[in-house]
Amino acid sequence: MSFIILTIAVLLLSACSSYNIENDVSENISVSFKFRQSASGGQVGMKYPVGIYCITGNSPSITVGEFDEDEPPVMSLQNGEYSINAFCGLDKNEFSISKDFEQRPVIGMKNGSTSSLALMAAHTQMEIAKATEISLIPEYIVSSIEMELSDIPEAVKSISASVSPVCSHYSIVGMEHSEETAADISFSRNGNSWSSGVRYFFPSDASSTSLCISMDYGDKTKSYSYTLKKKMECGKPYRFSGLFVPNGENGEGNENNDGENNNEEDKDDDEEDESDGELNMDGDFNICGWNMEEEISIIFNDSSTNEDENKGDNT
């Protein structure tokens, strides 16, 4: 009789243990993602890798999914209300992830606040209660700039440019970080031409943008500045071509109401040398499949350059 009672007690204990474990298991929901060109259009040509940040709660709790080209973007989430934030082209060699004061991730660019990749993003709010397929329409969250300079004096050792202001970060939930900085751009030489290649940056909401091109001659640096009297826009490429015209030659250029030169002359003597001249810049706002085309022409006048004398050669 005691053996029967003991057996029943063991069976009851086993049944209670199984019941408790089953109640403690949280059910995860499969969520898949598709990226489209428009609400009615087909799937967009994807830029990889893809990073998806699903944020829920006030704490907040963040679930991150990272996908390469051979991985379908599918995540496992618990039920709840989510802020869904997807980024296409989020290469960790080009972009860094940090946190803001609310402990939410922000995206920064590693190379002088610029990138060689065009980052796209899509944001939405979604209640997750069952297996779901979410369609997202990504948009560019960057502008691009490309500069090519011709007939540059042989004595020039290096050329760099600065574009300001730009945003230093982009918030994971879809708003530009408030901190502003300058985008640093370097040039490579090909004969007497110099090119920056295409560089991408997070544009600022500032009403004007400054562009400064610096030519390093080793013993001195000459800078050519220009102010674009409008803000740069996401999804729009800005392409500039420039021609250096020595003093005494006939250099022509056009200027419109979109910008102005804003330099000051600082020369130590009146002797002319190879660096004395005019840098004519044509700005071609060519869209290449982004926004509508817009064109401007601007001039950098050497008669109003900033000139700094350096001690020793710059390498």
PDB file of C-alpha atoms in Angstrom:
ATOM      1  CA  MET A   1       0.000   0.000   0.000  1.00  0.00           C
ATOM      2  CA  SER A   2       2.812   2.403   0.934  1.00  0.00           C
ATOM      3  CA  PHE A   3       4.494   1.576  -2.410  1.00  0.00           C
ATOM      4  CA  ILE A   4       1.320   2.613  -4.286  1.00  0.00           C
ATOM      5  CA  ILE A   5       1.092   5.938  -2.344  1.00  0.00           C
ATOM      6  CA  LEU A   6       4.759   6.679  -3.040  1.00  0.00           C
ATOM      7  CA  THR A   7       4.292   5.984  -6.745  1.00  0.00           C
ATOM      8  CA  ILE A   8       1.291   8.332  -6.945  1.00  0.00           C
ATOM      9  CA  ALA A   9       3.241  11.090  -5.168  1.00  0.00           C
ATOM     10  CA  VAL A  10       6.131  10.777  -7.634  1.00  0.00           C
ATOM     11  CA  LEU A  11       3.751  10.961 -10.620  1.00  0.00           C
ATOM     12  CA  LEU A  12       2.016  14.062  -9.211  1.00  0.00           C
ATOM     13  CA  LEU A  13       5.362  15.798  -8.601  1.00  0.00           C
ATOM     14  CA  SER A  14       6.462  15.005 -12.141  1.00  0.00           C
ATOM     15  CA  ALA A  15       3.228  16.397 -13.612  1.00  0.00           C
ATOM     16  CA  CYS A  16       3.544  19.650 -11.619  1.00  0.00           C
ATOM     17  CA  SER A  17       7.152  20.153 -12.735  1.00  0.00           C
ATOM     18  CA  SER A  18       6.243  19.755 -16.428  1.00  0.00           C
ATOM     19  CA  TYR A  19       3.399  22.240 -16.090  1.00  0.00           C
ATOM     20  CA  ASN A  20       5.583  24.930 -14.514  1.00  0.00           C
ATOM     21  CA  ILE A  21       8.286  24.668 -17.178  1.00  0.00           C
ATOM     22  CA  GLU A  22       5.747  24.985 -19.954  1.00  0.00           C
ATOM     23  CA  ASN A  23       4.307  28.170 -18.414  1.00  0.00           C
ATOM     24  CA  ASP A  24       7.772  29.794 -18.191  1.00  0.00           C
ATOM     25  CA  VAL A  25       8.548  29.427 -21.909  1.00  0.00           C
ATOM     26  CA  SER A  26       7.944  32.717 -23.822  1.00  0.00           C
ATOM     27  CA  GLU A  27       6.586  32.304 -27.328  1.00  0.00           C
ATOM     28  CA  ASN A  28       8.661  33.917 -30.099  1.00  0.00           C
ATOM     29  CA  ILE A  29       7.082  35.094 -33.344  1.00  0.00           C
ATOM     30  CA  SER A  30       8.702  34.830 -36.777  1.00  0.00           C
ATOM     31  CA  VAL A  31       8.904  38.184 -38.562  1.00  0.00           C
ATOM     32  CA  SER A  32      10.226  38.461 -42.128  1.00  0.00           C
ATOM     33  CA  PHE A  33      11.113  41.621 -44.046  1.00  0.00           C
ATOM     34  CA  LYS A  34      10.851  42.653 -47.692  1.00  0.00           C
ATOM     35  CA  PHE A  35      12.140  45.867 -49.207  1.00  0.00           C
ATOM     36  CA  ARG A  36      10.163  47.563 -51.999  1.00  0.00           C
ATOM     37  CA  GLN A  37      10.623  50.559 -54.290  1.00  0.00           C
ATOM     38  CA  SER A  38       7.106  51.824 -53.562  1.00  0.00           C
ATOM     39  CA  ALA A  39       3.917  50.665 -51.907  1.00  0.00           C
ATOM     40  CA  SER A  40       2.799  49.004 -55.171  1.00  0.00           C
ATOM     41  CA  GLY A  41       6.208  48.343 -56.725  1.00  0.00           C
ATOM     42  CA  GLY A  42       8.480  45.320 -56.803  1.00  0.00           C
ATOM     43  CA  GLN A  43      11.375  44.521 -54.544  1.00  0.00           C
ATOM     44  CA  VAL A  44      14.197  47.061 -54.561  1.00  0.00           C
ATOM     45  CA  GLY A  45      17.741  46.101 -55.514  1.00  0.00           C
ATOM     46  CA  MET A  46      19.167  45.482 -52.067  1.00  0.00           C
ATOM     47  CA  LYS A  47      22.301  47.043 -50.586  1.00  0.00           C
ATOM     48  CA  TYR A  48      24.052  44.719 -48.139  1.00  0.00           C
ATOM     49  CA  PRO A  49      24.692  44.195 -45.327  1.00  0.00           C
ATOM     50  CA  VAL A  50      21.268  44.928 -43.822  1.00  0.00           C
ATOM     51  CA  GLY A  51      20.877  45.896 -40.167  1.00  0.00           C
ATOM     52  CA  ILE A  52      17.421  45.804 -38.545  1.00  0.00           C
ATOM     53  CA  TYR A  53      16.814  47.327 -35.098  1.00  0.00           C
ATOM     54  CA  CYS A  54      13.527  46.410 -33.383  1.00  0.00           C
ATOM     55  CA  ILE A  55      12.915  48.600 -30.312  1.00  0.00           C
ATOM     56  CA  THR A  56      10.190  48.059 -27.698  1.00  0.00           C
ATOM     57  CA  GLY A  57       9.414  49.442 -24.250  1.00  0.00           C
ATOM     58  CA  ASN A  58      10.578  52.553 -22.440  1.00  0.00           C
ATOM     59  CA  SER A  59      13.834  50.988 -21.223  1.00  0.00           C
ATOM     60  CA  PRO A  60      14.247  50.311 -24.211  1.00  0.00           C
ATOM     61  CA  SER A  61      14.758  46.685 -25.261  1.00  0.00           C
ATOM     62  CA  ILE A  62      16.491  46.353 -28.625  1.00  0.00           C
ATOM     63  CA  THR A  63      16.612  43.258 -30.822  1.00  0.00           C
ATOM     64  CA  VAL A  64      19.173  43.456 -33.619  1.00  0.00           C
ATOM     65  CA  GLY A  65      19.285  41.453 -36.837  1.00  0.00           C
ATOM     66  CA  GLU A  66      22.240  41.571 -39.243  1.00  0.00           C
ATOM     67  CA  PHE A  67      21.957  39.961 -42.682  1.00  0.00           C
ATOM     68  CA  ASP A  68      24.297  39.432 -45.617  1.00  0.00           C
ATOM     69  CA  GLU A  69      23.230  38.845 -49.195  1.00  0.00           C
ATOM     70  CA  ASP A  70      22.839  35.074 -48.758  1.00  0.00           C
ATOM     71  CA  GLU A  71      20.711  35.385 -45.599  1.00  0.00           C
ATOM     72  CA  PRO A  72      16.943  36.015 -45.722  1.00  0.00           C
ATOM     73  CA  PRO A  73      15.989  38.871 -43.341  1.00  0.00           C
ATOM     74  CA  VAL A  74      13.920  36.949 -40.781  1.00  0.00           C
ATOM     75  CA  MET A  75      13.849  37.721 -37.046  1.00  0.00           C
ATOM     76  CA  SER A  76      12.306  36.108 -33.972  1.00  0.00           C
ATOM     77  CA  LEU A  77      10.450  38.592 -31.738  1.00  0.00           C
ATOM     78  CA  GLN A  78       8.157  38.447 -28.747  1.00  0.00           C
ATOM     79  CA  ASN A  79       4.710  39.980 -29.108  1.00  0.00           C
ATOM     80  CA  GLY A  80       4.431  43.719 -28.482  1.00  0.00           C
ATOM     81  CA  GLU A  81       4.617  47.179 -30.046  1.00  0.00           C
ATOM     82  CA  TYR A  82       7.872  47.800 -31.918  1.00  0.00           C
ATOM     83  CA  SER A  83       9.710  50.614 -33.603  1.00  0.00           C
ATOM     84  CA  ILE A  84      11.154  48.893 -36.704  1.00  0.00           C
ATOM     85  CA  ASN A  85      14.281  50.510 -38.147  1.00  0.00           C
ATOM     86  CA  ALA A  86      16.067  48.936 -41.122  1.00  0.00           C
ATOM     87  CA  PHE A  87      19.322  50.087 -42.738  1.00  0.00           C
ATOM     88  CA  CYS A  88      20.558  48.896 -46.134  1.00  0.00           C
ATOM     89  CA  GLY A  89      24.295  49.103 -46.799  1.00  0.00           C
ATOM     90  CA  LEU A  90      25.299  49.245 -43.109  1.00  0.00           C
ATOM     91  CA  ASP A  91      28.894  48.103 -43.588  1.00  0.00           C
ATOM     92  CA  LYS A  92      30.809  48.133 -40.294  1.00  0.00           C
ATOM     93  CA  ASN A  93      34.011  49.038 -42.124  1.00  0.00           C
ATOM     94  CA  GLU A  94      32.361  52.335 -43.079  1.00  0.00           C
ATOM     95  CA  PHE A  95      29.925  52.974 -40.221  1.00  0.00           C
ATOM     96  CA  SER A  96      30.163  52.867 -36.425  1.00  0.00           C
ATOM     97  CA  ILE A  97      27.388  52.195 -33.908  1.00  0.00           C
ATOM     98  CA  SER A  98      27.314  54.038 -30.574  1.00  0.00           C
ATOM     99  CA  LYS A  99      24.601  55.189 -28.126  1.00  0.00           C
ATOM    100  CA  ASP A 100      23.002  58.545 -27.399  1.00  0.00           C
ATOM    101  CA  PHE A 101      22.003  59.887 -23.972  1.00  0.00           C
ATOM    102  CA  GLU A 102      18.809  57.792 -24.091  1.00  0.00           C
ATOM    103  CA  GLN A 103      20.930  54.684 -24.726  1.00  0.00           C
ATOM    104  CA  ARG A 104      19.499  54.335 -28.219  1.00  0.00           C
ATOM    105  CA  PRO A 105      21.948  53.441 -30.994  1.00  0.00           C
ATOM    106  CA  VAL A 106      23.171  56.129 -33.390  1.00  0.00           C
ATOM    107  CA  ILE A 107      25.087  55.587 -36.626  1.00  0.00           C
ATOM    108  CA  GLY A 108      28.262  57.499 -37.399  1.00  0.00           C
ATOM    109  CA  MET A 109      30.675  57.501 -40.337  1.00  0.00           C
ATOM    110  CA  LYS A 110      34.224  56.395 -39.597  1.00  0.00           C
ATOM    111  CA  ASN A 111      36.195  58.265 -42.275  1.00  0.00           C
ATOM    112  CA  GLY A 112      36.058  62.006 -41.597  1.00  0.00           C
ATOM    113  CA  SER A 113      32.236  61.971 -41.315  1.00  0.00           C
ATOM    114  CA  THR A 114      32.018  60.567 -44.855  1.00  0.00           C
ATOM    115  CA  SER A 115      31.495  57.134 -46.395  1.00  0.00           C
ATOM    116  CA  SER A 116      32.062  55.475 -49.748  1.00  0.00           C
ATOM    117  CA  LEU A 117      28.657  53.765 -49.413  1.00  0.00           C
ATOM    118  CA  ALA A 118      25.167  55.261 -49.798  1.00  0.00           C
ATOM    119  CA  LEU A 119      23.134  54.308 -46.729  1.00  0.00           C
ATOM    120  CA  MET A 120      19.374  53.734 -47.027  1.00  0.00           C
ATOM    121  CA  ALA A 121      16.843  53.458 -44.199  1.00  0.00           C
ATOM    122  CA  ALA A 122      13.200  52.630 -43.534  1.00  0.00           C
ATOM    123  CA  HIS A 123      11.261  53.241 -40.306  1.00  0.00           C
ATOM    124  CA  THR A 124       7.832  52.096 -39.128  1.00  0.00           C
ATOM    125  CA  GLN A 125       5.779  51.268 -36.018  1.00  0.00           C
ATOM    126  CA  MET A 126       4.293  47.787 -35.829  1.00  0.00           C
ATOM    127  CA  GLU A 127       2.286  45.669 -33.389  1.00  0.00           C
ATOM    128  CA  ILE A 128       3.681  42.134 -33.464  1.00  0.00           C
ATOM    129  CA  ALA A 129       1.095  39.531 -32.391  1.00  0.00           C
ATOM    130  CA  LYS A 130       1.515  36.729 -34.938  1.00  0.00           C
ATOM    131  CA  ALA A 131       3.815  35.607 -37.731  1.00  0.00           C
ATOM    132  CA  THR A 132       4.202  38.666 -39.943  1.00  0.00           C
ATOM    133  CA  GLU A 133       5.806  39.798 -43.200  1.00  0.00           C
ATOM    134  CA  ILE A 134       6.740  43.501 -43.088  1.00  0.00           C
ATOM    135  CA  SER A 135       7.223  45.439 -46.331  1.00  0.00           C
ATOM    136  CA  LEU A 136       9.533  48.437 -46.059  1.00  0.00           C
ATOM    137  CA  ILE A 137      10.333  51.217 -48.537  1.00  0.00           C
ATOM    138  CA  PRO A 138      13.929  52.355 -47.928  1.00  0.00           C
ATOM    139  CA  GLU A 139      15.070  55.881 -48.777  1.00  0.00           C
ATOM    140  CA  TYR A 140      18.511  57.466 -48.946  1.00  0.00           C
ATOM    141  CA  ILE A 141      19.472  59.254 -45.733  1.00  0.00           C
ATOM    142  CA  VAL A 142      22.689  60.704 -47.187  1.00  0.00           C
ATOM    143  CA  SER A 143      23.798  63.290 -49.722  1.00  0.00           C
ATOM    144  CA  SER A 144      26.816  62.773 -51.950  1.00  0.00           C
ATOM    145  CA  ILE A 145      29.545  65.061 -53.196  1.00  0.00           C
ATOM    146  CA  GLU A 146      32.111  64.568 -55.963  1.00  0.00           C
ATOM    147  CA  MET A 147      34.770  67.082 -57.006  1.00  0.00           C
ATOM    148  CA  GLU A 148      37.214  67.046 -59.916  1.00  0.00           C
ATOM    149  CA  LEU A 149      39.836  69.772 -60.416  1.00  0.00           C
ATOM    150  CA  SER A 150      41.802  70.258 -63.660  1.00  0.00           C
ATOM    151  CA  ASP A 151      44.996  72.088 -64.687  1.00  0.00           C
ATOM    152  CA  ILE A 152      46.294  72.155 -61.125  1.00  0.00           C
ATOM    153  CA  PRO A 153      49.902  73.436 -60.818  1.00  0.00           C
ATOM    154  CA  GLU A 154      52.560  70.743 -60.641  1.00  0.00           C
ATOM    155  CA  ALA A 155      53.856  72.223 -57.387  1.00  0.00           C
ATOM    156  CA  VAL A 156      50.714  71.194 -55.496  1.00  0.00           C
ATOM    157  CA  LYS A 157      51.528  68.269 -53.209  1.00  0.00           C
ATOM    158  CA  SER A 158      48.039  67.485 -51.893  1.00  0.00           C
ATOM    159  CA  ILE A 159      44.462  68.761 -52.027  1.00  0.00           C
ATOM    160  CA  SER A 160      41.748  68.409 -49.409  1.00  0.00           C
ATOM    161  CA  ALA A 161      38.258  69.801 -48.973  1.00  0.00           C
ATOM    162  CA  SER A 162      35.919  70.475 -46.074  1.00  0.00           C
ATOM    163  CA  VAL A 163      32.120  70.581 -46.264  1.00  0.00           C
ATOM    164  CA  SER A 164      30.222  72.040 -43.312  1.00  0.00           C
ATOM    165  CA  PRO A 165      27.991  71.727 -41.516  1.00  0.00           C
ATOM    166  CA  VAL A 166      27.019  68.068 -41.789  1.00  0.00           C
ATOM    167  CA  CYS A 167      25.478  65.811 -39.149  1.00  0.00           C
ATOM    168  CA  SER A 168      27.904  63.692 -37.158  1.00  0.00           C
ATOM    169  CA  HIS A 169      25.375  60.893 -36.548  1.00  0.00           C
ATOM    170  CA  TYR A 170      22.023  59.534 -37.622  1.00  0.00           C
ATOM    171  CA  SER A 171      19.625  58.318 -34.939  1.00  0.00           C
ATOM    172  CA  ILE A 172      18.531  54.706 -35.200  1.00  0.00           C
ATOM    173  CA  VAL A 173      14.869  55.783 -34.921  1.00  0.00           C
ATOM    174  CA  GLY A 174      15.029  58.068 -37.928  1.00  0.00           C
ATOM    175  CA  MET A 175      16.145  61.552 -36.914  1.00  0.00           C
ATOM    176  CA  GLU A 176      19.505  63.185 -37.566  1.00  0.00           C
ATOM    177  CA  HIS A 177      21.660  63.691 -34.515  1.00  0.00           C
ATOM    178  CA  SER A 178      21.716  67.375 -33.463  1.00  0.00           C
ATOM    179  CA  GLU A 179      25.513  67.575 -33.291  1.00  0.00           C
ATOM    180  CA  GLU A 180      27.087  69.136 -36.379  1.00  0.00           C
ATOM    181  CA  THR A 181      30.597  68.746 -37.748  1.00  0.00           C
ATOM    182  CA  ALA A 182      32.602  69.102 -40.977  1.00  0.00           C
ATOM    183  CA  ALA A 183      33.066  66.380 -43.581  1.00  0.00           C
ATOM    184  CA  ASP A 184      36.726  65.952 -44.529  1.00  0.00           C
ATOM    185  CA  ILE A 185      37.427  64.890 -48.116  1.00  0.00           C
ATOM    186  CA  SER A 186      40.790  63.983 -49.653  1.00  0.00           C
ATOM    187  CA  PHE A 187      41.754  64.031 -53.340  1.00  0.00           C
ATOM    188  CA  SER A 188      43.874  61.708 -55.457  1.00  0.00           C
ATOM    189  CA  ARG A 189      46.069  62.888 -58.323  1.00  0.00           C
ATOM    190  CA  ASN A 190      45.959  61.792 -61.945  1.00  0.00           C
ATOM    191  CA  GLY A 191      48.384  63.879 -63.980  1.00  0.00           C
ATOM    192  CA  ASN A 192      47.381  67.518 -63.503  1.00  0.00           C
ATOM    193  CA  SER A 193      43.853  66.581 -62.443  1.00  0.00           C
ATOM    194  CA  TRP A 194      42.683  65.797 -58.939  1.00  0.00           C
ATOM    195  CA  SER A 195      39.533  63.904 -57.961  1.00  0.00           C
ATOM    196  CA  SER A 196      37.749  63.282 -54.674  1.00  0.00           C
ATOM    197  CA  GLY A 197      35.667  60.362 -55.915  1.00  0.00           C
ATOM    198  CA  VAL A 198      32.117  60.093 -54.581  1.00  0.00           C
ATOM    199  CA  ARG A 199      31.741  60.598 -50.836  1.00  0.00           C
ATOM    200  CA  TYR A 200      28.498  60.355 -48.853  1.00  0.00           C
ATOM    201  CA  PHE A 201      27.528  62.261 -45.698  1.00  0.00           C
ATOM    202  CA  PHE A 202      24.555  62.976 -43.409  1.00  0.00           C
ATOM    203  CA  PRO A 203      23.296  66.440 -44.478  1.00  0.00           C
ATOM    204  CA  SER A 204      22.457  69.100 -41.905  1.00  0.00           C
ATOM    205  CA  ASP A 205      19.279  71.177 -41.645  1.00  0.00           C
ATOM    206  CA  ALA A 206      21.400  74.349 -41.817  1.00  0.00           C
ATOM    207  CA  SER A 207      20.163  76.883 -44.383  1.00  0.00           C
ATOM    208  CA  SER A 208      23.604  77.211 -46.022  1.00  0.00           C
ATOM    209  CA  THR A 209      26.646  75.006 -46.623  1.00  0.00           C
ATOM    210  CA  SER A 210      30.317  76.009 -46.779  1.00  0.00           C
ATOM    211  CA  LEU A 211      32.835  74.370 -49.115  1.00  0.00           C
ATOM    212  CA  CYS A 212      36.566  74.971 -48.649  1.00  0.00           C
ATOM    213  CA  ILE A 213      39.248  73.521 -50.954  1.00  0.00           C
ATOM    214  CA  SER A 214      42.864  73.644 -49.721  1.00  0.00           C
ATOM    215  CA  MET A 215      45.929  73.226 -51.957  1.00  0.00           C
ATOM    216  CA  ASP A 216      49.140  72.327 -50.153  1.00  0.00           C
ATOM    217  CA  TYR A 217      52.317  73.520 -51.931  1.00  0.00           C
ATOM    218  CA  GLY A 218      54.637  72.229 -49.199  1.00  0.00           C
ATOM    219  CA  ASP A 219      55.807  75.663 -48.039  1.00  0.00           C
ATOM    220  CA  LYS A 220      52.340  77.210 -48.094  1.00  0.00           C
ATOM    221  CA  THR A 221      48.658  76.333 -48.362  1.00  0.00           C
ATOM    222  CA  LYS A 222      46.076  78.181 -50.439  1.00  0.00           C
ATOM    223  CA  SER A 223      42.379  77.866 -49.623  1.00  0.00           C
ATOM    224  CA  TYR A 224      39.376  78.594 -51.850  1.00  0.00           C
ATOM    225  CA  SER A 225      36.022  79.015 -50.082  1.00  0.00           C
ATOM    226  CA  TYR A 226      32.428  79.131 -51.225  1.00  0.00           C
ATOM    227  CA  THR A 227      29.064  79.323 -49.463  1.00  0.00           C
ATOM    228  CA  LEU A 228      26.074  77.537 -50.953  1.00  0.00           C
ATOM    229  CA  LYS A 229      23.032  79.525 -49.832  1.00  0.00           C
ATOM    230  CA  LYS A 230      20.758  76.526 -49.467  1.00  0.00           C
ATOM    231  CA  LYS A 231      20.853  73.341 -47.439  1.00  0.00           C
ATOM    232  CA  MET A 232      22.001  70.058 -48.937  1.00  0.00           C
ATOM    233  CA  GLU A 233      19.319  67.389 -49.233  1.00  0.00           C
ATOM    234  CA  CYS A 234      19.131  63.661 -48.620  1.00  0.00           C
ATOM    235  CA  GLY A 235      19.090  61.595 -51.789  1.00  0.00           C
ATOM    236  CA  LYS A 236      20.756  64.290 -53.898  1.00  0.00           C
ATOM    237  CA  PRO A 237      24.286  64.132 -55.368  1.00  0.00           C
ATOM    238  CA  TYR A 238      26.345  67.314 -55.705  1.00  0.00           C
ATOM    239  CA  ARG A 239      29.074  67.217 -58.347  1.00  0.00           C
ATOM    240  CA  PHE A 240      31.597  70.003 -58.876  1.00  0.00           C
ATOM    241  CA  SER A 241      34.253  70.387 -61.573  1.00  0.00           C
ATOM    242  CA  GLY A 242      36.979  73.021 -61.307  1.00  0.00           C
ATOM    243  CA  LEU A 243      39.632  74.574 -63.574  1.00  0.00           C
ATOM    244  CA  PHE A 244      42.709  76.403 -62.285  1.00  0.00           C
ATOM    245  CA  VAL A 245      43.505  79.478 -64.418  1.00  0.00           C
ATOM    246  CA  PRO A 246      46.828  81.275 -63.692  1.00  0.00           C
ATOM    247  CA  ASN A 247      46.739  85.035 -63.227  1.00  0.00           C
ATOM    248  CA  GLY A 248      46.957  86.928 -66.513  1.00  0.00           C
ATOM    249  CA  GLU A 249      44.978  84.366 -68.467  1.00  0.00           C
ATOM    250  CA  ASN A 250      41.343  84.719 -69.405  1.00  0.00           C
ATOM    251  CA  GLY A 251      39.325  82.497 -67.089  1.00  0.00           C
ATOM    252  CA  GLU A 252      35.567  82.667 -67.334  1.00  0.00           C
ATOM    253  CA  GLY A 253      33.041  81.320 -64.937  1.00  0.00           C
ATOM    254  CA  ASN A 254      29.415  81.825 -64.001  1.00  0.00           C
ATOM    255  CA  GLU A 255      27.893  82.547 -60.657  1.00  0.00           C
ATOM    256  CA  ASN A 256      24.236  82.471 -59.698  1.00  0.00           C
ATOM    257  CA  ASN A 257      22.186  83.453 -56.667  1.00  0.00           C
ATOM    258  CA  ASP A 258      22.598  80.063 -54.992  1.00  0.00           C
ATOM    259  CA  GLY A 259      26.033  80.899 -53.579  1.00  0.00           C
ATOM    260  CA  GLU A 260      28.787  83.392 -52.994  1.00  0.00           C
ATOM    261  CA  ASN A 261      32.547  83.553 -52.538  1.00  0.00           C
ATOM    262  CA  ASN A 262      33.537  84.541 -49.023  1.00  0.00           C
ATOM    263  CA  ASN A 263      37.335  84.660 -48.879  1.00  0.00           C
ATOM    264  CA  GLU A 264      39.861  87.112 -47.555  1.00  0.00           C
ATOM    265  CA  GLU A 265      43.233  87.867 -49.099  1.00  0.00           C
ATOM    266  CA  ASP A 266      46.345  87.366 -46.975  1.00  0.00           C
ATOM    267  CA  LYS A 267      49.595  87.706 -48.979  1.00  0.00           C
ATOM    268  CA  ASP A 268      53.064  88.483 -47.694  1.00  0.00           C
ATOM    269  CA  ASP A 269      54.440  89.942 -50.953  1.00  0.00           C
ATOM    270  CA  ASP A 270      53.426  90.962 -54.444  1.00  0.00           C
ATOM    271  CA  GLU A 271      55.586  88.422 -56.267  1.00  0.00           C
ATOM    272  CA  GLU A 272      53.555  86.196 -58.558  1.00  0.00           C
ATOM    273  CA  ASP A 273      54.306  82.495 -58.739  1.00  0.00           C
ATOM    274  CA  GLU A 274      52.731  79.304 -60.059  1.00  0.00           C
ATOM    275  CA  SER A 275      50.181  79.292 -57.263  1.00  0.00           C
ATOM    276  CA  ASP A 276      48.726  82.675 -58.280  1.00  0.00           C
ATOM    277  CA  GLY A 277      45.585  82.123 -60.286  1.00  0.00           C
ATOM    278  CA  GLU A 278      41.889  81.499 -60.330  1.00  0.00           C
ATOM    279  CA  LEU A 279      40.017  78.279 -59.608  1.00  0.00           C
ATOM    280  CA  ASN A 280      36.812  78.197 -61.652  1.00  0.00           C
ATOM    281  CA  MET A 281      34.239  75.729 -60.320  1.00  0.00           C
ATOM    282  CA  ASP A 282      31.175  74.411 -62.116  1.00  0.00           C
ATOM    283  CA  GLY A 283      28.608  72.761 -59.896  1.00  0.00           C
ATOM    284  CA  ASP A 284      26.464  70.110 -61.555  1.00  0.00           C
ATOM    285  CA  PHE A 285      23.651  68.922 -59.314  1.00  0.00           C
ATOM    286  CA  ASN A 286      23.143  65.742 -61.338  1.00  0.00           C
ATOM    287  CA  ILE A 287      20.825  63.294 -59.731  1.00  0.00           C
ATOM    288  CA  CYS A 288      21.662  59.904 -61.244  1.00  0.00           C
ATOM    289  CA  GLY A 289      18.330  58.372 -60.242  1.00  0.00           C
ATOM    290  CA  TRP A 290      17.896  60.223 -56.961  1.00  0.00           C
ATOM    291  CA  ASN A 291      15.990  63.552 -57.018  1.00  0.00           C
ATOM    292  CA  MET A 292      15.284  66.031 -59.848  1.00  0.00           C
ATOM    293  CA  GLU A 293      18.289  67.537 -61.598  1.00  0.00           C
ATOM    294  CA  GLU A 294      19.563  70.941 -60.533  1.00  0.00           C
ATOM    295  CA  GLU A 295      22.584  72.815 -61.900  1.00  0.00           C
ATOM    296  CA  ILE A 296      24.651  75.729 -60.592  1.00  0.00           C
ATOM    297  CA  SER A 297      27.985  77.329 -61.492  1.00  0.00           C
ATOM    298  CA  ILE A 298      30.346  78.910 -58.992  1.00  0.00           C
ATOM    299  CA  ILE A 299      33.751  80.588 -59.113  1.00  0.00           C
ATOM    300  CA  PHE A 300      36.685  80.422 -56.698  1.00  0.00           C
ATOM    301  CA  ASN A 301      38.743  83.606 -57.166  1.00  0.00           C
ATOM    302  CA  ASP A 302      42.456  83.358 -56.399  1.00  0.00           C
ATOM    303  CA  SER A 303      42.563  87.119 -55.803  1.00  0.00           C
ATOM    304  CA  SER A 304      40.659  86.458 -52.583  1.00  0.00           C
ATOM    305  CA  THR A 305      42.244  83.257 -51.338  1.00  0.00           C
ATOM    306  CA  ASN A 306      43.371  82.488 -47.825  1.00  0.00           C
ATOM    307  CA  GLU A 307      47.106  81.783 -47.789  1.00  0.00           C
ATOM    308  CA  ASP A 308      49.014  80.217 -44.905  1.00  0.00           C
ATOM    309  CA  GLU A 309      52.807  80.009 -44.846  1.00  0.00           C
ATOM    310  CA  ASN A 310      54.012  76.665 -43.462  1.00  0.00           C
ATOM    311  CA  LYS A 311      57.314  76.013 -41.806  1.00  0.00           C
ATOM    312  CA  GLY A 312      58.849  73.032 -43.565  1.00  0.00           C
ATOM    313  CA  ASP A 313      57.317  70.573 -45.991  1.00  0.00           C
ATOM    314  CA  ASN A 314      54.012  68.855 -45.298  1.00  0.00           C
ATOM    315  CA  THR A 315      54.000  65.164 -45.970  1.00  0.00           C
TER     316      THR A 315
END
